[in-house]
CSV table of C-alpha atoms in Angstrom, one decimal:
chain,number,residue,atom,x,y,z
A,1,UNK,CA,82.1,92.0,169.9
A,2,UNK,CA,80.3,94.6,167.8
A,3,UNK,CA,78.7,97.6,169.3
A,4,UNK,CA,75.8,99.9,167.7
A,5,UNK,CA,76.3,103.5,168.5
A,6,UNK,CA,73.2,105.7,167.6
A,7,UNK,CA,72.9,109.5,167.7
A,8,UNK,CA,70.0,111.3,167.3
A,9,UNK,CA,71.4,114.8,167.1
A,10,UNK,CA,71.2,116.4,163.8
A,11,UNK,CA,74.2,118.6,165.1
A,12,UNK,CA,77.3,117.9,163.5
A,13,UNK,CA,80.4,117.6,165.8
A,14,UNK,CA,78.2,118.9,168.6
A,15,UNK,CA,77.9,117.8,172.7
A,16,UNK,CA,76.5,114.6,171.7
A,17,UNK,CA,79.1,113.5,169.1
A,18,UNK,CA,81.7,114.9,171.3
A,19,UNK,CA,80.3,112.4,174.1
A,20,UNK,CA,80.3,109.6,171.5
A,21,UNK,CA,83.0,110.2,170.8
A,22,UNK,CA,84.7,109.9,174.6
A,23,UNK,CA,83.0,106.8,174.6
A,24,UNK,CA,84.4,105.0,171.5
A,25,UNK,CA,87.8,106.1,172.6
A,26,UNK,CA,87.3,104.4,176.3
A,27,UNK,CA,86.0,101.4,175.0
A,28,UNK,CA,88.5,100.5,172.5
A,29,UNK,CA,91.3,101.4,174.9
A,30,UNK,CA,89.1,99.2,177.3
A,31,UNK,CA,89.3,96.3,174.5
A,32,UNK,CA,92.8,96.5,173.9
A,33,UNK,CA,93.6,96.2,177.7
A,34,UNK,CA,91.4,92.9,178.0
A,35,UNK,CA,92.8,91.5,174.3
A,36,UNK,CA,89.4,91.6,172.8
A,37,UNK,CA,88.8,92.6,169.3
A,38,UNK,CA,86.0,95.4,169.3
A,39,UNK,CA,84.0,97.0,166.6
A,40,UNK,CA,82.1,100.3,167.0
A,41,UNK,CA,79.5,100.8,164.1
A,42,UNK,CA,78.5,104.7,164.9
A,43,UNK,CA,74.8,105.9,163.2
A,44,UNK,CA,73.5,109.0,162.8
A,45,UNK,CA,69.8,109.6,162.9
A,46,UNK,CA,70.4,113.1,161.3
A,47,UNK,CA,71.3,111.4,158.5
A,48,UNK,CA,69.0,108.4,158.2
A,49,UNK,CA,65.7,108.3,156.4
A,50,UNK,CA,63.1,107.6,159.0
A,51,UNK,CA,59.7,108.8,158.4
A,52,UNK,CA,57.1,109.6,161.0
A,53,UNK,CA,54.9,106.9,162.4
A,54,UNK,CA,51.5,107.1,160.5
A,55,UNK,CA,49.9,104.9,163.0
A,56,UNK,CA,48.3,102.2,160.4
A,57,UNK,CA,49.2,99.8,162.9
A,58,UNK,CA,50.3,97.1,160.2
A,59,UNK,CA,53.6,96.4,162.0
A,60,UNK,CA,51.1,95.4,165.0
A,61,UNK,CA,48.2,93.6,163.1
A,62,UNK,CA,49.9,91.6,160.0
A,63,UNK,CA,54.2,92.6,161.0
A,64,UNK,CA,56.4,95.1,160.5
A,65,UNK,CA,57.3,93.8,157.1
A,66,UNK,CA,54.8,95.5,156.1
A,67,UNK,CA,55.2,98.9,157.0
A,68,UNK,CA,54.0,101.0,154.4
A,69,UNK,CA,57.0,103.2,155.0
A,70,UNK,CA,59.5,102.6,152.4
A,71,UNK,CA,63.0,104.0,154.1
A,72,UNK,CA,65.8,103.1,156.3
A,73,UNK,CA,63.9,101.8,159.3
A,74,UNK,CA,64.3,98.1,158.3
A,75,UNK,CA,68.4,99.0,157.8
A,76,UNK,CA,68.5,99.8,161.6
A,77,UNK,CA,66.4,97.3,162.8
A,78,UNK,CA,69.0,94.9,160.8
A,79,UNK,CA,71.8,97.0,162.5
A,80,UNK,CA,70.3,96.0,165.8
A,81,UNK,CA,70.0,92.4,165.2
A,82,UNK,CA,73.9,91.8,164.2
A,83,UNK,CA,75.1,94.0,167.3
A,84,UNK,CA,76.1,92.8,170.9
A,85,UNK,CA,74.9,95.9,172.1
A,86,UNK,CA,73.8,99.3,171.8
A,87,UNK,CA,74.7,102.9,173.2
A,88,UNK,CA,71.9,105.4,172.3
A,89,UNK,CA,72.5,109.0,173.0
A,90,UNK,CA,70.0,112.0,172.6
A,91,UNK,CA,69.9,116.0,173.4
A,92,UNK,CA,67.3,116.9,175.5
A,93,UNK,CA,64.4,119.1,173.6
A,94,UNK,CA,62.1,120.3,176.6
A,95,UNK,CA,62.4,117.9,178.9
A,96,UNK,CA,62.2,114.8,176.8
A,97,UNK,CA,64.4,113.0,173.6
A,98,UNK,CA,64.6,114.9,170.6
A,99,UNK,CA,62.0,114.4,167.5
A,100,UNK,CA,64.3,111.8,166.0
A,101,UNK,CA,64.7,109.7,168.9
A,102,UNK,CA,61.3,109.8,169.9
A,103,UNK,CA,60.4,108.8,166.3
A,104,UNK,CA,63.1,106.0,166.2
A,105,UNK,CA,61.0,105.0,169.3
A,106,UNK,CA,57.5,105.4,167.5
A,107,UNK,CA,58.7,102.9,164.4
A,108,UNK,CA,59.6,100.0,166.7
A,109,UNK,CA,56.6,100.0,168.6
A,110,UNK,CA,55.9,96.9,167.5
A,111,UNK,CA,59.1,95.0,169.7
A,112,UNK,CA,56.9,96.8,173.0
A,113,UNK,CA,55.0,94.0,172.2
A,114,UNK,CA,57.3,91.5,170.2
A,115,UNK,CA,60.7,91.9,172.4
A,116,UNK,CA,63.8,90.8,169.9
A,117,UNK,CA,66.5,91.9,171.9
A,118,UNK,CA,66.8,90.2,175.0
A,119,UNK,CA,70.4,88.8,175.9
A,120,UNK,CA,71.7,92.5,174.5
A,121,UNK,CA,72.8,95.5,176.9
A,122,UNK,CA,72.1,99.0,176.2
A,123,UNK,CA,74.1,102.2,177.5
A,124,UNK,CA,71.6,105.1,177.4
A,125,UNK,CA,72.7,109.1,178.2
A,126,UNK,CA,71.1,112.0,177.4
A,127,UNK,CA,73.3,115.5,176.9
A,128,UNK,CA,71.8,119.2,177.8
A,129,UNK,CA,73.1,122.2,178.1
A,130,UNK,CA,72.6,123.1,181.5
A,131,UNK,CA,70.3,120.8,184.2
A,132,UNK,CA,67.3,118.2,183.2
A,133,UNK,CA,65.5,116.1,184.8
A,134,UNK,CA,65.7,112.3,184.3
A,135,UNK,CA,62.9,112.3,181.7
A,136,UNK,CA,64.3,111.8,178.7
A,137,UNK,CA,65.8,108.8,180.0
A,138,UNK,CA,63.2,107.6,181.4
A,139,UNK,CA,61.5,107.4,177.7
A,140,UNK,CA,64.4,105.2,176.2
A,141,UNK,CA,64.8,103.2,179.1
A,142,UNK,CA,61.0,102.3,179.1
A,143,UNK,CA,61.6,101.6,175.3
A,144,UNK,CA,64.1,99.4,175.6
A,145,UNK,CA,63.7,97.7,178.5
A,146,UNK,CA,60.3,96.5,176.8
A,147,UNK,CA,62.1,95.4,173.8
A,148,UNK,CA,64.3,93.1,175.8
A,149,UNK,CA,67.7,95.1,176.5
A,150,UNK,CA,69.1,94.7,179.8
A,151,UNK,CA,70.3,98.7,180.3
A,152,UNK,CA,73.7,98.6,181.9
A,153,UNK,CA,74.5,102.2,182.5
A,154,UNK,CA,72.4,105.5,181.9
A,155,UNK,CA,73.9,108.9,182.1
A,156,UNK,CA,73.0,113.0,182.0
A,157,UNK,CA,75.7,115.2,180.5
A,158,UNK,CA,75.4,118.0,181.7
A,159,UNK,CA,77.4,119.8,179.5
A,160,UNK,CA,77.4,123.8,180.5
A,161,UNK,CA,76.7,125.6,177.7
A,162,UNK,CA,74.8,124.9,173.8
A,163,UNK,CA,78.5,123.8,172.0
A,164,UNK,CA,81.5,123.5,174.1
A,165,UNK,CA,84.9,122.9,173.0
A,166,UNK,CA,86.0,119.4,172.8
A,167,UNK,CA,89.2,119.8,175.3
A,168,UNK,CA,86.8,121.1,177.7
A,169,UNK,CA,84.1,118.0,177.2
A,170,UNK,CA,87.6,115.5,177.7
A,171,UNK,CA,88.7,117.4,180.8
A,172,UNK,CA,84.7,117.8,182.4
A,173,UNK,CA,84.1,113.8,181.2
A,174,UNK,CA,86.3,111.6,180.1
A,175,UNK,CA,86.8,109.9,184.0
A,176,UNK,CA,83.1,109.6,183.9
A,177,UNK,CA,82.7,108.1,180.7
A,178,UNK,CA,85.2,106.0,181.8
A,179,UNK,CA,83.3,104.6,184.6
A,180,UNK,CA,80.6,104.4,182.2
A,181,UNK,CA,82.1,102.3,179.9
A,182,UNK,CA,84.1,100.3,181.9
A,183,UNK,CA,80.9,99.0,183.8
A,184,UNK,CA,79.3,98.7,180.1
A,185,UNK,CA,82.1,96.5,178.6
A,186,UNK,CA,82.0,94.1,181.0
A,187,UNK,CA,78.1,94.0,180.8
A,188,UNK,CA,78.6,92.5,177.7
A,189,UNK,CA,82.1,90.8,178.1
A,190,UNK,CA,80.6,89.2,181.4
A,191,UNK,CA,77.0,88.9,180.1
A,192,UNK,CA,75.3,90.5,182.2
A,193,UNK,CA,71.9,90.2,180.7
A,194,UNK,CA,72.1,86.6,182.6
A,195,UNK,CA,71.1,89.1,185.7
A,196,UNK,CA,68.1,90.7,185.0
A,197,UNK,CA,67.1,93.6,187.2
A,198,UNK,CA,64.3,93.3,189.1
A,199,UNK,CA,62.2,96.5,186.4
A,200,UNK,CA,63.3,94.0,183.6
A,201,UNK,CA,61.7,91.0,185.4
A,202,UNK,CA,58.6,93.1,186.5
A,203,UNK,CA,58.2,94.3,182.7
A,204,UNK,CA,58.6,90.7,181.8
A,205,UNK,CA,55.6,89.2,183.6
A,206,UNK,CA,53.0,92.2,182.8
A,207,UNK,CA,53.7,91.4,179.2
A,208,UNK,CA,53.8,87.8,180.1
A,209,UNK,CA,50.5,88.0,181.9
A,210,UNK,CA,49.0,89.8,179.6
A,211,UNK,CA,49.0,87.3,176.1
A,212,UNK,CA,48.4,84.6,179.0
A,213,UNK,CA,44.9,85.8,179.2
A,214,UNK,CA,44.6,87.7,175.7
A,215,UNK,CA,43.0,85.3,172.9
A,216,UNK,CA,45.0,84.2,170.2
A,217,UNK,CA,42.4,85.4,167.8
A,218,UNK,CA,42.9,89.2,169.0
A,219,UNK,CA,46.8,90.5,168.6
A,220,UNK,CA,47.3,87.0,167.2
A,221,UNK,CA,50.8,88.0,166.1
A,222,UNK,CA,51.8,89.0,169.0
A,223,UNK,CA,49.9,86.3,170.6
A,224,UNK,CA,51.9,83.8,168.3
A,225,UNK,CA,55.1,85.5,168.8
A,226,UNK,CA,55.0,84.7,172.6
A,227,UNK,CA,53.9,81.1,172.4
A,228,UNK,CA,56.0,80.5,169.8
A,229,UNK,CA,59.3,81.6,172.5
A,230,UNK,CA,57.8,79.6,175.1
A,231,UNK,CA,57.3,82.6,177.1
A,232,UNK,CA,53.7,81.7,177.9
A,233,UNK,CA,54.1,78.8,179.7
A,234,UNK,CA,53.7,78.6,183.4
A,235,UNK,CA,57.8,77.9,184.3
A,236,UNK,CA,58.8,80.4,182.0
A,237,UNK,CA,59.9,83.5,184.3
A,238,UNK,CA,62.3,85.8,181.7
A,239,UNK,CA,63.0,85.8,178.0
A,240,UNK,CA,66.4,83.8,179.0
A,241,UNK,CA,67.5,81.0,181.0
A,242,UNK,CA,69.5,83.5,183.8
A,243,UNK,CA,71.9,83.2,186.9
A,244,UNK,CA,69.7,85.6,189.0
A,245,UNK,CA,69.1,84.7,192.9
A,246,UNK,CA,65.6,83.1,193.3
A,247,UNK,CA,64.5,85.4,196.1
A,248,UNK,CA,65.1,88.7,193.5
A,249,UNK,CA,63.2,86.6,190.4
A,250,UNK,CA,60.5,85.7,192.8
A,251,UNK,CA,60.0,88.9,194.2
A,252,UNK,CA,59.9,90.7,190.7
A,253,UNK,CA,57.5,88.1,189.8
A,254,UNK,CA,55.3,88.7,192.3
A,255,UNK,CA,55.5,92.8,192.0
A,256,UNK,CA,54.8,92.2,188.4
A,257,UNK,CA,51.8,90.3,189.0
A,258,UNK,CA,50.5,92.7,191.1
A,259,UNK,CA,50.8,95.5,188.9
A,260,UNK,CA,49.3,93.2,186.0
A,261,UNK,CA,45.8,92.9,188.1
A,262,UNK,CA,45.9,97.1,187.4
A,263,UNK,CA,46.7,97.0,183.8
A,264,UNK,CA,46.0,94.1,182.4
């Protein structure tokens, strides 16, 4: 089982870290209880080479192998292929992800439209010094959930002041992150993806709907990329065979088709 772990803080050994930190403890301990051989890859974005989208839209039109961009992007999206799943972790910057998250989120714009991780789960939190609103959440959960991830926990740290003191984040956190990644393991030990939530099926048949009724000769990429799954035929109903309860798939289904005669 291998686990991506990606910061976005530029702060060394700050409230983030300290929470990754937590985390990577818990779920090894959690490993070792259940006999299961674990391995945490941990990524900093602070010291990655990303550059700002430049919104050429080549990754949409012709792929994203040929981004113009010459740096580490195609190293992370590599990253995210090989791993089971991911944990993503951000400080809030007014009300929202920080600049490198939010950038991470602008380069892989393309999977919003070409999903590639379906079958992985995702752990999202979000750290701050005092109170914030669900936000910046809310923008890597949208992210994700379009690019297939099935998001088994999500989490604001409130952490009480700009840097505290790492005895003080263990006795504040460490039950919760616990919790956290107890229920996260066993997403991926149990694989939990096989029961989609009914916002993953609902984002599922918009897109779905969507390159039903686009023509291949516009966004033929990501016209191709769909037919080529198998997700545009009429029985298909998620990116993965699943165990979900019929009366939950159908009535996700039907939501999503609903909202698709608004936006699509």
């Amino acid at each position: 089982m291998k686990i991506l772990a990606i910061n976005s803080s530029f702060r060394k050994h700050g409230n983030t870290e300290r929470i990754f930190q937590l985390m990577d403890q818990s779920l090894l301990k959690i490993a070792k209880e259940k006999g299961k051989t674990l391995e945490i890859e941990y990524f900093s974005l602070g010291e990655t080479n990303i550059e700002p989208c430049r919104g050429c839209r080549l990754c949409f039109e012709k792929g994203e192998d040929l981004c113009p961009m010459k740096d580490n992007l195609a190293l992370v999206r590599s990253k995210l292929q090989e791993a089971d799943a991911i944990i993503l972790g951000s400080p809030v910057y007014v009300e929202d992800v920080n600049g490198l998250m939010k950038n991470l989120i602008d380069r892989m714009a393309f999977n919003c439209h070409r999903p590639a991780y379906y079958g992985k789960s995702a752990l999202i939190f979000t750290t701050s010094g005092a109170s914030s609103t669900k936000h910046a959440l809310k923008t890597m959960r949208n992210a994700l959930c379009t690019w297939g991830f099935y998001i088994a926990e999500e989490y604001r740290f409130r952490m009480g002041g700009p840097l505290v003191a790492e005895p003080d984040v263990i006795k504040k956190y460490s039950d919760k992150v616990n919790k956290l990644a107890t229920v996260f393991f066993n997403s991926i030990d149990n694989y939990k993806p096989l029961h989609p939530t009914v916002y993953s099926y609902m984002i599922f048949k918009i897109q779905q709907t969507y390159w039903q009724k686009e023509s291949s000769k516009r966004n033929k990429l990501d016209y191709e990329y769909w037919k080529t799954k198998g997700w545009l035929e009429p029985y298909c109903n998620y990116y993965i065979d699943h165990k979900c309860l019929p009366i939950k798939s159908k009535t996700a289904r039907a939501l999503g088709k609903i909202i698709s005669k608004f936006f699509v």
